[in-house]
PDB file of C-alpha atoms in Angstrom:
ATOM      1  CA  MET D   8     -49.562  -1.169 -33.084  1.00 47.00           C
ATOM      2  CA  SER D   9     -45.952  -2.160 -33.194  1.00 46.00           C
ATOM      3  CA  ASN D  10     -43.048   0.118 -32.505  1.00 47.00           C
ATOM      4  CA  PRO D  11     -40.926   0.778 -35.524  1.00 46.00           C
ATOM      5  CA  CYS D  12     -37.310  -0.424 -35.281  1.00 43.00           C
ATOM      6  CA  PRO D  13     -34.802   2.381 -35.058  1.00 45.00           C
ATOM      7  CA  SER D  14     -32.779   2.881 -38.184  1.00 45.00           C
ATOM      8  CA  PRO D  15     -29.338   1.214 -38.125  1.00 49.00           C
ATOM      9  CA  SER D  16     -27.551   4.568 -38.406  1.00 55.00           C
ATOM     10  CA  THR D  17     -29.385   5.965 -35.369  1.00 54.00           C
ATOM     11  CA  SER D  18     -28.644   2.842 -33.369  1.00 74.00           C
ATOM     12  CA  GLU D  19     -24.973   2.929 -34.338  1.00 70.00           C
ATOM     13  CA  ALA D  20     -24.714   6.635 -33.512  1.00 77.00           C
ATOM     14  CA  SER D  21     -26.268   5.920 -30.155  1.00 86.00           C
ATOM     15  CA  ARG D  22     -23.757   3.098 -29.503  1.00 88.00           C
ATOM     16  CA  GLU D  23     -20.896   5.426 -30.491  1.00 89.00           C
ATOM     17  CA  GLU D  24     -22.210   8.076 -28.102  1.00 92.00           C
ATOM     18  CA  GLN D  25     -22.451   5.515 -25.283  1.00 93.00           C
ATOM     19  CA  ALA D  26     -18.917   4.269 -26.002  1.00 93.00           C
ATOM     20  CA  ARG D  27     -17.614   7.850 -26.084  1.00 94.00           C
ATOM     21  CA  ALA D  28     -19.292   8.608 -22.760  1.00 94.00           C
ATOM     22  CA  LEU D  29     -17.773   5.485 -21.214  1.00 94.00           C
ATOM     23  CA  CYS D  30     -14.279   6.422 -22.448  1.00 94.00           C
ATOM     24  CA  LEU D  31     -14.615   9.979 -21.165  1.00 94.00           C
ATOM     25  CA  ARG D  32     -15.735   8.645 -17.741  1.00 95.00           C
ATOM     26  CA  LEU D  33     -12.691   6.325 -17.619  1.00 94.00           C
ATOM     27  CA  LEU D  34     -10.378   9.124 -18.702  1.00 93.00           C
ATOM     28  CA  THR D  35     -11.752  11.391 -15.984  1.00 94.00           C
ATOM     29  CA  ALA D  36     -10.362   9.059 -13.314  1.00 92.00           C
ATOM     30  CA  ARG D  37      -6.882   8.817 -14.880  1.00 91.00           C
ATOM     31  CA  ALA D  38      -5.063   8.821 -18.198  1.00 93.00           C
ATOM     32  CA  ARG D  39      -5.344   5.506 -20.085  1.00 94.00           C
ATOM     33  CA  THR D  40      -3.770   3.871 -23.063  1.00 94.00           C
ATOM     34  CA  ARG D  41      -5.669   3.119 -26.226  1.00 95.00           C
ATOM     35  CA  ALA D  42      -5.377  -0.610 -25.480  1.00 95.00           C
ATOM     36  CA  GLU D  43      -6.870  -0.140 -22.005  1.00 95.00           C
ATOM     37  CA  LEU D  44      -9.862   1.718 -23.442  1.00 95.00           C
ATOM     38  CA  GLU D  45     -10.266  -0.875 -26.222  1.00 94.00           C
ATOM     39  CA  GLY D  46     -10.320  -3.577 -23.571  1.00 94.00           C
ATOM     40  CA  GLN D  47     -12.975  -1.803 -21.545  1.00 94.00           C
ATOM     41  CA  LEU D  48     -15.133  -1.247 -24.611  1.00 94.00           C
ATOM     42  CA  ALA D  49     -14.768  -4.891 -25.686  1.00 94.00           C
ATOM     43  CA  LYS D  50     -15.616  -6.068 -22.185  1.00 94.00           C
ATOM     44  CA  ARG D  51     -18.865  -4.141 -22.377  1.00 93.00           C
ATOM     45  CA  GLY D  52     -19.718  -5.610 -25.783  1.00 92.00           C
ATOM     46  CA  TYR D  53     -19.045  -2.696 -28.109  1.00 92.00           C
ATOM     47  CA  PRO D  54     -18.239  -3.811 -31.649  1.00 91.00           C
ATOM     48  CA  ASP D  55     -14.683  -3.209 -32.959  1.00 91.00           C
ATOM     49  CA  ASP D  56     -15.799  -0.663 -35.572  1.00 91.00           C
ATOM     50  CA  VAL D  57     -17.579   1.450 -32.955  1.00 92.00           C
ATOM     51  CA  SER D  58     -14.547   1.251 -30.640  1.00 93.00           C
ATOM     52  CA  ALA D  59     -12.156   2.202 -33.435  1.00 94.00           C
ATOM     53  CA  THR D  60     -14.299   5.186 -34.455  1.00 93.00           C
ATOM     54  CA  VAL D  61     -14.590   6.521 -30.890  1.00 95.00           C
ATOM     55  CA  LEU D  62     -10.920   5.944 -30.043  1.00 95.00           C
ATOM     56  CA  ASP D  63      -9.758   7.537 -33.295  1.00 94.00           C
ATOM     57  CA  ARG D  64     -11.847  10.602 -32.492  1.00 94.00           C
ATOM     58  CA  LEU D  65     -10.479  10.770 -28.918  1.00 95.00           C
ATOM     59  CA  ALA D  66      -6.917  10.408 -30.221  1.00 94.00           C
ATOM     60  CA  HIS D  67      -7.535  13.136 -32.805  1.00 94.00           C
ATOM     61  CA  VAL D  68      -8.537  15.620 -30.093  1.00 94.00           C
ATOM     62  CA  GLY D  69      -5.603  14.557 -27.912  1.00 91.00           C
ATOM     63  CA  LEU D  70      -7.413  12.731 -25.121  1.00 93.00           C
ATOM     64  CA  VAL D  71      -5.774   9.388 -25.959  1.00 94.00           C
ATOM     65  CA  ASP D  72      -2.032   9.590 -26.578  1.00 94.00           C
ATOM     66  CA  ASP D  73       0.062   6.521 -25.735  1.00 94.00           C
ATOM     67  CA  ALA D  74       3.380   8.367 -26.093  1.00 94.00           C
ATOM     68  CA  ASP D  75       2.299  11.076 -23.660  1.00 93.00           C
ATOM     69  CA  PHE D  76       0.855   8.466 -21.303  1.00 94.00           C
ATOM     70  CA  ALA D  77       4.142   6.501 -21.350  1.00 95.00           C
ATOM     71  CA  GLU D  78       6.246   9.573 -20.558  1.00 94.00           C
ATOM     72  CA  GLN D  79       3.987  10.579 -17.673  1.00 94.00           C
ATOM     73  CA  TRP D  80       3.871   7.002 -16.377  1.00 94.00           C
ATOM     74  CA  VAL D  81       7.671   6.688 -16.404  1.00 94.00           C
ATOM     75  CA  ARG D  82       8.156  10.037 -14.681  1.00 92.00           C
ATOM     76  CA  SER D  83       5.575   9.300 -11.998  1.00 93.00           C
ATOM     77  CA  ARG D  84       6.584   5.712 -11.279  1.00 93.00           C
ATOM     78  CA  ARG D  85      10.291   6.578 -11.068  1.00 90.00           C
ATOM     79  CA  VAL D  86       9.674   9.386  -8.579  1.00 88.00           C
ATOM     80  CA  HIS D  87       6.946   7.867  -6.442  1.00 91.00           C
ATOM     81  CA  ALA D  88       7.615   4.111  -6.644  1.00 90.00           C
ATOM     82  CA  GLY D  89      11.347   4.142  -7.431  1.00 91.00           C
ATOM     83  CA  LYS D  90      10.918   1.774 -10.386  1.00 93.00           C
ATOM     84  CA  GLY D  91      13.835   0.787 -12.602  1.00 92.00           C
ATOM     85  CA  LYS D  92      13.789   0.590 -16.409  1.00 92.00           C
ATOM     86  CA  ARG D  93      12.970  -3.093 -16.563  1.00 93.00           C
ATOM     87  CA  ALA D  94       9.938  -2.762 -14.276  1.00 94.00           C
ATOM     88  CA  LEU D  95       8.695   0.340 -16.088  1.00 95.00           C
ATOM     89  CA  ALA D  96       8.930  -1.411 -19.446  1.00 95.00           C
ATOM     90  CA  ALA D  97       6.975  -4.387 -18.107  1.00 95.00           C
ATOM     91  CA  GLU D  98       4.244  -2.139 -16.650  1.00 95.00           C
ATOM     92  CA  LEU D  99       3.862  -0.253 -19.946  1.00 96.00           C
ATOM     93  CA  ARG D 100       3.744  -3.511 -21.909  1.00 95.00           C
ATOM     94  CA  ASN D 101       0.963  -4.731 -19.606  1.00 95.00           C
ATOM     95  CA  LYS D 102      -0.951  -1.544 -20.379  1.00 94.00           C
ATOM     96  CA  GLY D 103      -0.701  -2.257 -24.106  1.00 94.00           C
ATOM     97  CA  VAL D 104       1.862   0.386 -25.050  1.00 94.00           C
ATOM     98  CA  ASP D 105       3.837  -0.303 -28.241  1.00 94.00           C
ATOM     99  CA  SER D 106       7.519  -1.335 -27.899  1.00 94.00           C
ATOM    100  CA  GLU D 107       8.788   1.662 -29.840  1.00 95.00           C
ATOM    101  CA  VAL D 108       6.824   4.060 -27.618  1.00 94.00           C
ATOM    102  CA  ILE D 109       8.209   2.281 -24.522  1.00 95.00           C
ATOM    103  CA  ALA D 110      11.775   2.584 -25.846  1.00 95.00           C
ATOM    104  CA  SER D 111      11.252   6.273 -26.498  1.00 94.00           C
ATOM    105  CA  ALA D 112       9.798   6.918 -23.030  1.00 93.00           C
ATOM    106  CA  LEU D 113      12.711   5.088 -21.344  1.00 94.00           C
ATOM    107  CA  ALA D 114      15.405   6.676 -23.523  1.00 92.00           C
ATOM    108  CA  ASP D 115      16.010   9.539 -21.048  1.00 85.00           C
ATOM    109  CA  ILE D 116      16.908   7.156 -18.240  1.00 88.00           C
ATOM    110  CA  ASP D 117      20.587   6.322 -18.495  1.00 86.00           C
ATOM    111  CA  ALA D 118      22.512   3.901 -16.266  1.00 84.00           C
ATOM    112  CA  GLY D 119      23.797   6.770 -14.109  1.00 89.00           C
ATOM    113  CA  ALA D 120      20.333   8.131 -13.377  1.00 88.00           C
ATOM    114  CA  GLU D 121      19.066   4.653 -12.626  1.00 91.00           C
ATOM    115  CA  ARG D 122      21.952   4.032 -10.259  1.00 93.00           C
ATOM    116  CA  GLN D 123      21.356   7.359  -8.482  1.00 93.00           C
ATOM    117  CA  ARG D 124      17.716   6.475  -7.915  1.00 92.00           C
ATOM    118  CA  ALA D 125      18.730   3.034  -6.539  1.00 94.00           C
ATOM    119  CA  GLU D 126      21.273   4.671  -4.211  1.00 94.00           C
ATOM    120  CA  GLN D 127      18.634   7.081  -2.917  1.00 93.00           C
ATOM    121  CA  LEU D 128      16.182   4.228  -2.253  1.00 94.00           C
ATOM    122  CA  ILE D 129      18.808   2.288  -0.316  1.00 94.00           C
ATOM    123  CA  ARG D 130      19.930   5.352   1.666  1.00 93.00           C
ATOM    124  CA  ASP D 131      16.350   6.072   2.668  1.00 92.00           C
ATOM    125  CA  LYS D 132      15.811   2.449   3.690  1.00 92.00           C
ATOM    126  CA  LEU D 133      19.102   2.202   5.638  1.00 89.00           C
ATOM    127  CA  ARG D 134      18.286   5.261   7.738  1.00 87.00           C
ATOM    128  CA  ARG D 135      15.393   3.320   9.244  1.00 85.00           C
ATOM    129  CA  GLU D 136      17.294   0.054   9.674  1.00 80.00           C
ATOM    130  CA  LYS D 137      19.058  -1.215  12.753  1.00 80.00           C
ATOM    131  CA  LEU D 138      22.538  -2.271  11.711  1.00 79.00           C
ATOM    132  CA  GLY D 139      23.588  -5.481  13.384  1.00 75.00           C
ATOM    133  CA  ASP D 140      26.309  -8.020  12.797  1.00 72.00           C
ATOM    134  CA  ASP D 141      24.412  -9.871  10.073  1.00 73.00           C
ATOM    135  CA  ASP D 142      25.063  -7.876   6.905  1.00 81.00           C
ATOM    136  CA  LEU D 143      24.184 -10.859   4.702  1.00 86.00           C
ATOM    137  CA  LYS D 144      20.511 -10.919   5.706  1.00 88.00           C
ATOM    138  CA  LEU D 145      20.142  -7.136   5.313  1.00 89.00           C
ATOM    139  CA  THR D 146      22.017  -7.145   2.012  1.00 92.00           C
ATOM    140  CA  ARG D 147      19.792  -9.893   0.632  1.00 92.00           C
ATOM    141  CA  ARG D 148      16.672  -8.007   1.701  1.00 92.00           C
ATOM    142  CA  LEU D 149      17.824  -4.713   0.148  1.00 94.00           C
ATOM    143  CA  VAL D 150      19.010  -6.333  -3.096  1.00 95.00           C
ATOM    144  CA  GLY D 151      15.660  -8.113  -3.301  1.00 95.00           C
ATOM    145  CA  MET D 152      13.840  -4.812  -2.855  1.00 94.00           C
ATOM    146  CA  LEU D 153      15.748  -3.246  -5.745  1.00 95.00           C
ATOM    147  CA  ALA D 154      15.331  -6.345  -7.929  1.00 94.00           C
ATOM    148  CA  ARG D 155      11.537  -6.288  -7.413  1.00 94.00           C
ATOM    149  CA  ARG D 156      11.558  -2.664  -8.565  1.00 94.00           C
ATOM    150  CA  GLY D 157      13.301  -3.618 -11.798  1.00 93.00           C
ATOM    151  CA  TYR D 158      16.955  -2.776 -11.135  1.00 94.00           C
ATOM    152  CA  PRO D 159      19.654  -5.086 -12.529  1.00 92.00           C
ATOM    153  CA  GLN D 160      20.872  -7.515  -9.890  1.00 92.00           C
ATOM    154  CA  THR D 161      24.590  -6.712 -10.269  1.00 93.00           C
ATOM    155  CA  MET D 162      23.928  -2.988  -9.896  1.00 94.00           C
ATOM    156  CA  ALA D 163      21.643  -3.641  -6.934  1.00 94.00           C
ATOM    157  CA  PHE D 164      24.275  -5.690  -5.127  1.00 95.00           C
ATOM    158  CA  ASP D 165      26.957  -3.074  -5.801  1.00 95.00           C
ATOM    159  CA  VAL D 166      24.738  -0.203  -4.643  1.00 95.00           C
ATOM    160  CA  VAL D 167      23.718  -2.013  -1.463  1.00 95.00           C
ATOM    161  CA  SER D 168      27.338  -2.924  -0.614  1.00 93.00           C
ATOM    162  CA  VAL D 169      28.580   0.638  -1.087  1.00 94.00           C
ATOM    163  CA  GLU D 170      25.661   2.289   0.714  1.00 93.00           C
ATOM    164  CA  LEU D 171      25.797  -0.172   3.605  1.00 91.00           C
ATOM    165  CA  ALA D 172      29.504   0.554   4.104  1.00 89.00           C
ATOM    166  CA  THR D 173      28.825   4.305   3.875  1.00 90.00           C
ATOM    167  CA  GLU D 174      26.008   4.091   6.445  1.00 88.00           C
ATOM    168  CA  ARG D 175      28.176   2.084   8.839  1.00 85.00           C
ATOM    169  CA  GLU D 176      30.898   4.715   8.527  1.00 86.00           C
ATOM    170  CA  ARG D 177      28.406   7.550   9.029  1.00 83.00           C
ATOM    171  CA  ARG D 178      27.067   5.980  12.209  1.00 80.00           C
ATOM    172  CA  ARG D 179      30.540   5.398  13.544  1.00 79.00           C
ATOM    173  CA  VAL D 180      31.358   9.118  13.504  1.00 62.00           C
TER     174      VAL D 180
END
């Protein structure tokens, strides 16, 4: 006796259920973009049509929303990691977020807000620094820190210069 082959519709439904379970497990750990989930499904060998069906259903119920993900990502990374607009845009691009969605998520960050965050980062860092005679080395290090976090170099240099002078004055008093 041979086992009958399962019907194609049952097999496909089973694959969809497995793909949905995988996506839900991934989303339990943290929010993810549609592109991240597509990548995980492709890595595990799910066909594109199954992935599209599952992801469309998850998007329909609101579990996959790239715009919401981008806004949360920007808010979190600005507060906790002190990232600038350029770094945030690069991170979102790496996660597969569309350029228009990125622009929308970053629209609330103006140059003033970005500068304030950079000033706060430098103030926090300077409080723990020993100020010596070599401002050049310290300035280079602090500007590099801001540049790695995605702040424009000219703004970073200006912020470091002003905050370093302010900190020197504060310690003098």
